[in-house]
Amino acid sequence: MKLKRFTNRPSTGNWVGKTFLVMRLILFIITISVAQLFAVESYSQNTRVNLNIANQSVKEVLGEIQNQSEFLFMFNSKIVDVERKVDLETDNEKINQVLDKLFGGTDIAYTVVDRQIVLFSTKTLAEQQQSKKITGKVTDQNGGPIPGASIVVKGTTTGITTDNDGSYSLSLPTDGKILVISFVGMKTTEIPIGSQTKINVTLADETIDIEEVVAIGYGVQKKSDLTGAISSVNESSIKNEPIQRMEQMLQGRISGVSVTSTSGAPDGSVMIRIRGANSINAGNDPLYVVDGVANSDLFKSLDVNDIQSMEVLKDASSTAIYGSRGANGVIIVTTKKGSQDKSKIQFETQQSWGTVAKKYDMLNAVEFAKFYNDYRKVKGSTSDFYSADQINDWTKNGGYDWQDLMFQTAYSKNYKLSTSGGSSKVRYYLSGNVRDAEGILIESKYKKYGVRANIDVNSFDWLTVNFAMNASHDESSGNSNGITGVGGVIWDALTYSPTVGLKDADGNWITDNVSSYQKNPYGRRMQNKDDILSNTFGGNTRFSFILPIKGLTFDVLGSANYLNRSNYGLTSAMYNLNVQNAASNGKNEYISWQNTNQLTYTNKWGIHSLTATAVAEYIKETSNYQSIAVNNLLTESVGYWNLNLGSMNSFGNGYSKSTLSSYLGRVMYQLKDKYLLTATVRRDGSSKFQGTNKWGYFPSVALGWRVSEENFLKGNKTINNVKLRTSWGVTGNQGIGAYSTLGMLSSSSYSWGTATPYPGYWAQNQPTPDLTWEKTYQWDAGLDLGFFNNRIVASLDFYLKNTKDLLLQKAIPYYDGGGSSYANLGSVRNKGFEVSLNIIPISKKNLNWESTINVTYSKNEVVEMGGNQRLFPGDFDNLITFNPSVLEVGQPMGSLWGYEWLGLWKTTEAAEAAKYGQKPGDNKTLDRNKDYIIDSNDQGIIGKAFPDVTFGWNNTVSWKRFEFNVFFQGAVGADRLNLTRYGISESISDARFITSKEGYYNMWTPENQNTNIPNPYSSTIKTNAGSTQYLESADYLRCKNLSIAYNLPVKSNSIKISLSVQNLYTLTSYSGYDPEVTSSGTSDTRSGIETGAYPSPRTYTIGFRANF
Amino acid sequence: MKNYSVLILAFLLFSCDNFLKEDPKGQLPTDNFFTSKADLDMSITALFGQFQNLNQQPGRALYAYCADDVTAQNSGNKARFAEYDMFKFTSGNVESGNWYSYLYATIKATNFIINNAVKTPADENFVNARLGQAYLIRAYCYFNLVRIWGSIPIVTKVEINYDAQKETPAAVYALIESDCTMAEKMLPINHDIVPYFQNGINVAPGKGAAKALLASVYMTEAGWPLKKGAPYYDKAAEKYKEIIDNEAAYGYILEPKIIDLTVETTGNYSKEIVWGAFYNINQQSYMGCLSELPEETAGWCDLLVEIEFYNSMPAGPRKDAWILKDICLMSKIDPATGKPAMVPWNSTETNQQHPHWRKNIDNGNWDFKVDANGKVSYTSAGLAWNSGRTKFIFRYADILLLYAEAKAFGSSAPDDLAYTCVNRVRVRAGLENIPAMSPTEFQKAVLDERRWETAGMENGCMSRFFTMQRHEILHKQKDYRSAKDSPINQSLTLSESFYYFPIPDREILIVPQMK
């Protein structure tokens, strides 16, 4: 195992270099892409022609130009008089200048298409077109026919719709020059007719258009009119990637959004942060809004295939519309709806195989046994622990590879079926999906079944009703308990002696007696049960009225969502006959209810246009739970389904409810379509706060200037779009539990020496009636750019967020009972810079390359914490013996705390080492106060858990019927305390002996002093987990997806087959399984520590999709 | 049009204050509590819930490592214990806040009762039998705090106050004496209802416990640091004697076979218990078992027996009950028995080469045997840390020896009762009666006897550390500590910086004036 870094690491400098490396890489790619673009676009601009012609025919002149250049002339010699003699002299002139001279004063015109130049007569064209008939076919990008598409001759009333196979036939009026082809959901296309009589049109999905409409919360807006920082992803962003989870649609695809899979389990938790973390204690998860309904459970239960688009609202002008819940950003999901007149059915399946992408190099049984025998001899033992017979046996038959035992090839299946269509009265979208997945850890499984219906009904010409229903059931087995952390099966398997197998002759699971203290991890996986069943059911109905005042509409939305989550556990005594078995059963219900009433007024007066919105909204969320746990089950054969067979251990139930009452207003005003203003204000009332603190105001304002609409840029062929945006606003966070300001009594039971607990209550918490919202003040400045027909689209944003009056858990002195209570204290600052680029370097009939790049730099800083310079969130760590997570003023959240490790004492430093009671080969730790005692006075900040820069680069290339996708994603600037590596490389109290090759072959010896593994034989060694010794850079660049798809040549429908690999390769110096996952879950304050985290799998997928 | 307006108005006006009102169903409010007898009982149960947290893990009472009976290995995650063993403790030690914070959390639960119990609609006896327990436990907690940290803040309200100041030991002792006296007056000799009285003993502390604590407070005030001297030893002796003279009424005995104290079935409700913390193996169980078990038997090995202590302790049933002399090597099968091999503690086959404590390890799950020759065997069956063992705060054996100690250092010569007390304990330990001695010899004999009897991590109210502190001999152990134990800080002297612990870092961070 080669490690690039194990010396002490400077806190800055290193990542800067890496950031620049990545920046340079990306810059290089952009340059290549753009160069490609220039090459295509500007041949006619760059090519110069030198002619000196006297009295030659036009035909000869054209021949000369063809000789000098790559231009090819196309003309009908009956129309163009090529025998005409001319004189022509040009000196390094562009082709259009040359042609203007050549045909000046004649009726011959020309068009330059790439290297082809078409000559035609303007007079003849008009004459010819008088009684012309045009035929053709309209298809979508996959080649499928579009029936019902409308074809209109521009500026006339002549038009027709396509028939069932997308064909049309049209008589052209004399003044018809351009065809306008349109279809719902597709980009409207205009085609100059010219001399053509057969025009086949491929319509592109509307979403690629700059005129795309995006959801902005309580409405939609044309992308070109946006004043806020809003980014979108849609189906085409994840082309040919077998994405199964909503969160993964966002990863690496949107600037300013960091998506981290903290576990590789099939339903492992995913951490989404929009523009960094604002809050220390009140949570940083964004608000999820699905078709206007704010509910994160609903979001998570959706299937990716049912998504039309996802918008991420980042700046305050966009999020302030969500007021007290907007501070962490908002993710708006628009689901697919049926479209009029066109029935579609789509079937899709993916079969995939996941494997563990990287393994540790571990000692085999023979190496381990010899090492341990040596070790015991040095420690004074006179006998061998492992006999020569045993070692011979392992030499012959091998020992046990615990990584192979614990990880498996995970086979997963996905099936999706959907149909959509409708008439002018009713439109529908109906879908169902099944997922049956295995995790790469043995006994890790996940199943999900979902159905969805989305129906629109035009009841009257003034009323549209939308009804959406979503139901899903999922079963997660063996994914939540006892997996990560010290004592979890991954850590235990890695620290288990390779000499220890599964079962002994009596059929009992064997326990390690040399390295790990824990019970057989394989046995635990096999015997224990840990199942979670969830049922989600949600429905919402939206009545949209068109009111009799022009431009005024009224929407009423009613929504109810229900989630039932049951967890069942069995802790077996089978792998350890001496402990009690235990079983438990718990049920949680979450019911949410929302009513939104919205008035919208849209109008346009000359150069003024206005959209005004007023909303009243009421939300209620209730939850309740019941749980029961028993132990001493008489038989485990009943699993957790007959708790009567055990003796009662505990039971409980509880109830919680919170409500939110909101009123908001928004004005969007545009002057001349180039000066844009958006102003919003929201008033929220929350049940979680008391008295007047219940109510808060959240205002915002944003300005936009479409510079490209000004005269000096309008019509510019290179620069299509320039827009400047700026916004300011206030958003809130109310992420505390219901009733937490009331100071209710806490329970504390005591059994008085009996087997039955007596209930007791005491005043552990005090009321905090003064508590109110946490507020985030955000300023944003953005620039949107479009070049070369929007083949380069760029968006740049800078933001500054100050979060104040944090809902901080202020520590209570121990003498007043300890713990903490919420107070509005302290502030956190986030600032950052985001770039997203969408480039189409190649756009040809048979070859198209689209490339999207986004880069996010963010800096988080704790500014103030109620007078505390430093706080330690959470508890001490058992391996480290102090708390390795720190919050310090001036430092980012998620900072790591500990000792600076200076390497190992060298033999030449024996005298100095002795002053610390250490010997050469022991750890050398920075003694900050030079008192020759290594204690808490020598600790400091040693690293940080979250990256500075995250980026994604997605490429889709289509060539004829093939589509290729390669998607890279990465992060720079984060550190990991790799305590798994510590546990397997050193002899420590929780993993008594060394199991890794590194720990054995790279240990310190007088001959091998330049290593990071201390001398394991030393009696003076002090192991040092909480130091820079095992702090590694978690920078990575990962090939997240590589796929190839082929569209079968099938008429009137489309069938696509794809092959793909996810997580193909990760470029990182991190020595652990996966630089992305951690054992610390989704915490913002305590992270970056890895003790056997569940690694992300490498997955090979075969996909099949058919549209009819 | 009109219809629309009505519709819109109806939606926009839908709002009332009730919609945002919190109704915490199922939860109990602070201001409406103590309105029934059941409320008062629930508050007492919660108080003992905190009290059991306090005593749950042997390692929480770090002061025990500073005494000359308990040591810890100076490596891995035990180094934090060894810091105390070696007198190299710092305010940043991760364990340093445990005992301190659990004591104050328990005080918070007592203050809630002491300030509110009077509201309970019940007769005086009913209230006193409960209120007295709150006073007693508050005194117990402050008594621990003042002895371990010296000057500490006095908190008698349920509040959050960042401006509290440290009070001198004298002021703290005044509160402790007052609380003890209240408890002594209020508590009955025997409680009259289940669960406070069951299995023939007071599971909730009664008058005997209050007297024992008050006597112990007097005795401590007699020594370091207040040094009130002989008059306070006399007061202490008088108070202990009130218990001993009435042992039949209180129902206290010495458990005839000492090993029965270390077995769940016989020890949990022993009539020797004057005051205990009781556990439930299925709920919050006592964690002494795995904490004390050797590593070879899959224990945590949090504490070890000091070699010098082991050598000085006279053999007999007490030593067999208190100390694990032989270690079971789970990894090595003895061919003779077919069971895991037993080796003596000093075998090089063991990791620590130390005797282990076995006072708390018998959780009833495994088969511990001592044969006629004192040979120990046990099977490695009981690996669960769950244990329902009762933790002793005061045993009657302590009371007898504490009386003897009070007489030994008091103004008059030790009386016959003092000798009888010592001898009752010695006989049970398998030792002979002590002969008549000079006062100084008697002092030494009593202190030795107490050292052996209350050895190990009993978390007892008057354990060895407090005796050594009171008699100013803590620092002397550096002269006799075995080289096989973790090396003791050679600059250890009789000074507050070693005799008291530093206030934990977290407290100073939050409230700087606590430094």
mmCIF file with all atom_site columns, N, CA, C and O in Angstrom, chain A residues 1007-1025:
data_model
loop_
_atom_site.group_PDB
_atom_site.id
_atom_site.type_symbol
_atom_site.label_atom_id
_atom_site.label_alt_id
_atom_site.label_comp_id
_atom_site.label_asym_id
_atom_site.label_entity_id
_atom_site.label_seq_id
_atom_site.pdbx_PDB_ins_code
_atom_site.Cartn_x
_atom_site.Cartn_y
_atom_site.Cartn_z
_atom_site.occupancy
_atom_site.B_iso_or_equiv
_atom_site.pdbx_formal_charge
_atom_site.auth_seq_id
_atom_site.auth_comp_id
_atom_site.auth_asym_id
_atom_site.auth_atom_id
_atom_site.pdbx_PDB_model_num
ATOM 1  N N  . GLU A 1 1007 ? 16.208 -0.124 10.819 1.00 0.00 ? 1007 GLU A N  1
ATOM 2  C CA . GLU A 1 1007 ? 16.549 -0.071 9.389  1.00 0.00 ? 1007 GLU A CA 1
ATOM 3  C C  . GLU A 1 1007 ? 15.469 0.646  8.577  1.00 0.00 ? 1007 GLU A C  1
ATOM 4  O O  . GLU A 1 1007 ? 15.694 1.051  7.453  1.00 0.00 ? 1007 GLU A O  1
ATOM 5  N N  . ASN A 1 1008 ? 14.264 0.718  9.131  1.00 0.00 ? 1008 ASN A N  1
ATOM 6  C CA . ASN A 1 1008 ? 13.142 1.332  8.402  1.00 0.00 ? 1008 ASN A CA 1
ATOM 7  C C  . ASN A 1 1008 ? 12.546 2.430  9.272  1.00 0.00 ? 1008 ASN A C  1
ATOM 8  O O  . ASN A 1 1008 ? 11.510 2.265  9.902  1.00 0.00 ? 1008 ASN A O  1
ATOM 9  N N  . GLN A 1 1009 ? 13.262 3.549  9.329  1.00 0.00 ? 1009 GLN A N  1
ATOM 10 C CA . GLN A 1 1009 ? 12.847 4.608  10.240 1.00 0.00 ? 1009 GLN A CA 1
ATOM 11 C C  . GLN A 1 1009 ? 11.882 5.582  9.603  1.00 0.00 ? 1009 GLN A C  1
ATOM 12 O O  . GLN A 1 1009 ? 11.180 6.302  10.294 1.00 0.00 ? 1009 GLN A O  1
ATOM 13 N N  . ASN A 1 1010 ? 11.855 5.577  8.282  1.00 0.00 ? 1010 ASN A N  1
ATOM 14 C CA . ASN A 1 1010 ? 11.029 6.570  7.600  1.00 0.00 ? 1010 ASN A CA 1
ATOM 15 C C  . ASN A 1 1010 ? 9.657  5.974  7.281  1.00 0.00 ? 1010 ASN A C  1
ATOM 16 O O  . ASN A 1 1010 ? 9.321  5.676  6.154  1.00 0.00 ? 1010 ASN A O  1
ATOM 17 N N  . THR A 1 1011 ? 8.883  5.778  8.327  1.00 0.00 ? 1011 THR A N  1
ATOM 18 C CA . THR A 1 1011 ? 7.571  5.158  8.177  1.00 0.00 ? 1011 THR A CA 1
ATOM 19 C C  . THR A 1 1011 ? 6.611  5.829  9.156  1.00 0.00 ? 1011 THR A C  1
ATOM 20 O O  . THR A 1 1011 ? 7.024  6.643  9.977  1.00 0.00 ? 1011 THR A O  1
ATOM 21 N N  . ASN A 1 1012 ? 5.339  5.495  9.038  1.00 0.00 ? 1012 ASN A N  1
ATOM 22 C CA . ASN A 1 1012 ? 4.399  6.076  10.003 1.00 0.00 ? 1012 ASN A CA 1
ATOM 23 C C  . ASN A 1 1012 ? 3.863  5.037  10.971 1.00 0.00 ? 1012 ASN A C  1
ATOM 24 O O  . ASN A 1 1012 ? 2.999  5.320  11.767 1.00 0.00 ? 1012 ASN A O  1
ATOM 25 N N  . ILE A 1 1013 ? 4.344  3.796  10.878 1.00 0.00 ? 1013 ILE A N  1
ATOM 26 C CA . ILE A 1 1013 ? 3.859  2.763  11.787 1.00 0.00 ? 1013 ILE A CA 1
ATOM 27 C C  . ILE A 1 1013 ? 4.869  2.594  12.913 1.00 0.00 ? 1013 ILE A C  1
ATOM 28 O O  . ILE A 1 1013 ? 5.991  2.143  12.682 1.00 0.00 ? 1013 ILE A O  1
ATOM 29 N N  . PRO A 1 1014 ? 4.491  2.962  14.134 1.00 0.00 ? 1014 PRO A N  1
ATOM 30 C CA . PRO A 1 1014 ? 5.447  2.872  15.231 1.00 0.00 ? 1014 PRO A CA 1
ATOM 31 C C  . PRO A 1 1014 ? 5.842  1.422  15.520 1.00 0.00 ? 1014 PRO A C  1
ATOM 32 O O  . PRO A 1 1014 ? 5.161  0.489  15.092 1.00 0.00 ? 1014 PRO A O  1
ATOM 33 N N  . ASN A 1 1015 ? 6.902  1.295  16.241 1.00 0.00 ? 1015 ASN A N  1
ATOM 34 C CA . ASN A 1 1015 ? 7.409  -0.022 16.599 1.00 0.00 ? 1015 ASN A CA 1
ATOM 35 C C  . ASN A 1 1015 ? 6.411  -0.741 17.504 1.00 0.00 ? 1015 ASN A C  1
ATOM 36 O O  . ASN A 1 1015 ? 6.215  -0.349 18.643 1.00 0.00 ? 1015 ASN A O  1
ATOM 37 N N  . PRO A 1 1016 ? 5.761  -1.798 17.020 1.00 0.00 ? 1016 PRO A N  1
ATOM 38 C CA . PRO A 1 1016 ? 4.714  -2.429 17.829 1.00 0.00 ? 1016 PRO A CA 1
ATOM 39 C C  . PRO A 1 1016 ? 5.275  -3.145 19.050 1.00 0.00 ? 1016 PRO A C  1
ATOM 40 O O  . PRO A 1 1016 ? 4.543  -3.430 19.988 1.00 0.00 ? 1016 PRO A O  1
ATOM 41 N N  . TYR A 1 1017 ? 6.572  -3.469 19.028 1.00 0.00 ? 1017 TYR A N  1
ATOM 42 C CA . TYR A 1 1017 ? 7.166  -4.199 20.147 1.00 0.00 ? 1017 TYR A CA 1
ATOM 43 C C  . TYR A 1 1017 ? 7.519  -3.274 21.308 1.00 0.00 ? 1017 TYR A C  1
ATOM 44 O O  . TYR A 1 1017 ? 7.879  -3.733 22.376 1.00 0.00 ? 1017 TYR A O  1
ATOM 45 N N  . SER A 1 1018 ? 7.417  -1.975 21.080 1.00 0.00 ? 1018 SER A N  1
ATOM 46 C CA . SER A 1 1018 ? 7.848  -1.028 22.097 1.00 0.00 ? 1018 SER A CA 1
ATOM 47 C C  . SER A 1 1018 ? 6.956  -1.111 23.330 1.00 0.00 ? 1018 SER A C  1
ATOM 48 O O  . SER A 1 1018 ? 5.746  -1.264 23.234 1.00 0.00 ? 1018 SER A O  1
ATOM 49 N N  . SER A 1 1019 ? 7.583  -1.027 24.498 1.00 0.00 ? 1019 SER A N  1
ATOM 50 C CA . SER A 1 1019 ? 6.785  -1.051 25.728 1.00 0.00 ? 1019 SER A CA 1
ATOM 51 C C  . SER A 1 1019 ? 6.419  0.368  26.156 1.00 0.00 ? 1019 SER A C  1
ATOM 52 O O  . SER A 1 1019 ? 5.607  0.565  27.047 1.00 0.00 ? 1019 SER A O  1
ATOM 53 N N  . THR A 1 1020 ? 7.050  1.346  25.515 1.00 0.00 ? 1020 THR A N  1
ATOM 54 C CA . THR A 1 1020 ? 6.789  2.724  25.933 1.00 0.00 ? 1020 THR A CA 1
ATOM 55 C C  . THR A 1 1020 ? 5.853  3.446  24.971 1.00 0.00 ? 1020 THR A C  1
ATOM 56 O O  . THR A 1 1020 ? 5.537  4.612  25.164 1.00 0.00 ? 1020 THR A O  1
ATOM 57 N N  . ILE A 1 1021 ? 5.412  2.740  23.973 1.00 0.00 ? 1021 ILE A N  1
ATOM 58 C CA . ILE A 1 1021 ? 4.636  3.402  22.934 1.00 0.00 ? 1021 ILE A CA 1
ATOM 59 C C  . ILE A 1 1021 ? 3.321  3.958  23.473 1.00 0.00 ? 1021 ILE A C  1
ATOM 60 O O  . ILE A 1 1021 ? 2.660  3.337  24.292 1.00 0.00 ? 1021 ILE A O  1
ATOM 61 N N  . LYS A 1 1022 ? 3.000  5.164  23.032 1.00 0.00 ? 1022 LYS A N  1
ATOM 62 C CA . LYS A 1 1022 ? 1.678  5.733  23.298 1.00 0.00 ? 1022 LYS A CA 1
ATOM 63 C C  . LYS A 1 1022 ? 1.005  5.903  21.941 1.00 0.00 ? 1022 LYS A C  1
ATOM 64 O O  . LYS A 1 1022 ? 1.464  6.682  21.119 1.00 0.00 ? 1022 LYS A O  1
ATOM 65 N N  . THR A 1 1023 ? -0.043 5.136  21.721 1.00 0.00 ? 1023 THR A N  1
ATOM 66 C CA . THR A 1 1023 ? -0.734 5.256  20.437 1.00 0.00 ? 1023 THR A CA 1
ATOM 67 C C  . THR A 1 1023 ? -1.448 6.604  20.399 1.00 0.00 ? 1023 THR A C  1
ATOM 68 O O  . THR A 1 1023 ? -1.785 7.173  21.424 1.00 0.00 ? 1023 THR A O  1
ATOM 69 N N  . ASN A 1 1024 ? -1.652 7.074  19.208 1.00 0.00 ? 1024 ASN A N  1
ATOM 70 C CA . ASN A 1 1024 ? -2.007 8.469  19.045 1.00 0.00 ? 1024 ASN A CA 1
ATOM 71 C C  . ASN A 1 1024 ? -3.047 8.652  17.937 1.00 0.00 ? 1024 ASN A C  1
ATOM 72 O O  . ASN A 1 1024 ? -2.765 9.204  16.886 1.00 0.00 ? 1024 ASN A O  1
ATOM 73 N N  . ALA A 1 1025 ? -4.247 8.137  18.199 1.00 0.00 ? 1025 ALA A N  1
ATOM 74 C CA . ALA A 1 1025 ? -5.267 8.186  17.150 1.00 0.00 ? 1025 ALA A CA 1
ATOM 75 C C  . ALA A 1 1025 ? -5.694 9.611  16.830 1.00 0.00 ? 1025 ALA A C  1
ATOM 76 O O  . ALA A 1 1025 ? -5.917 9.951  15.678 1.00 0.00 ? 1025 ALA A O  1
#
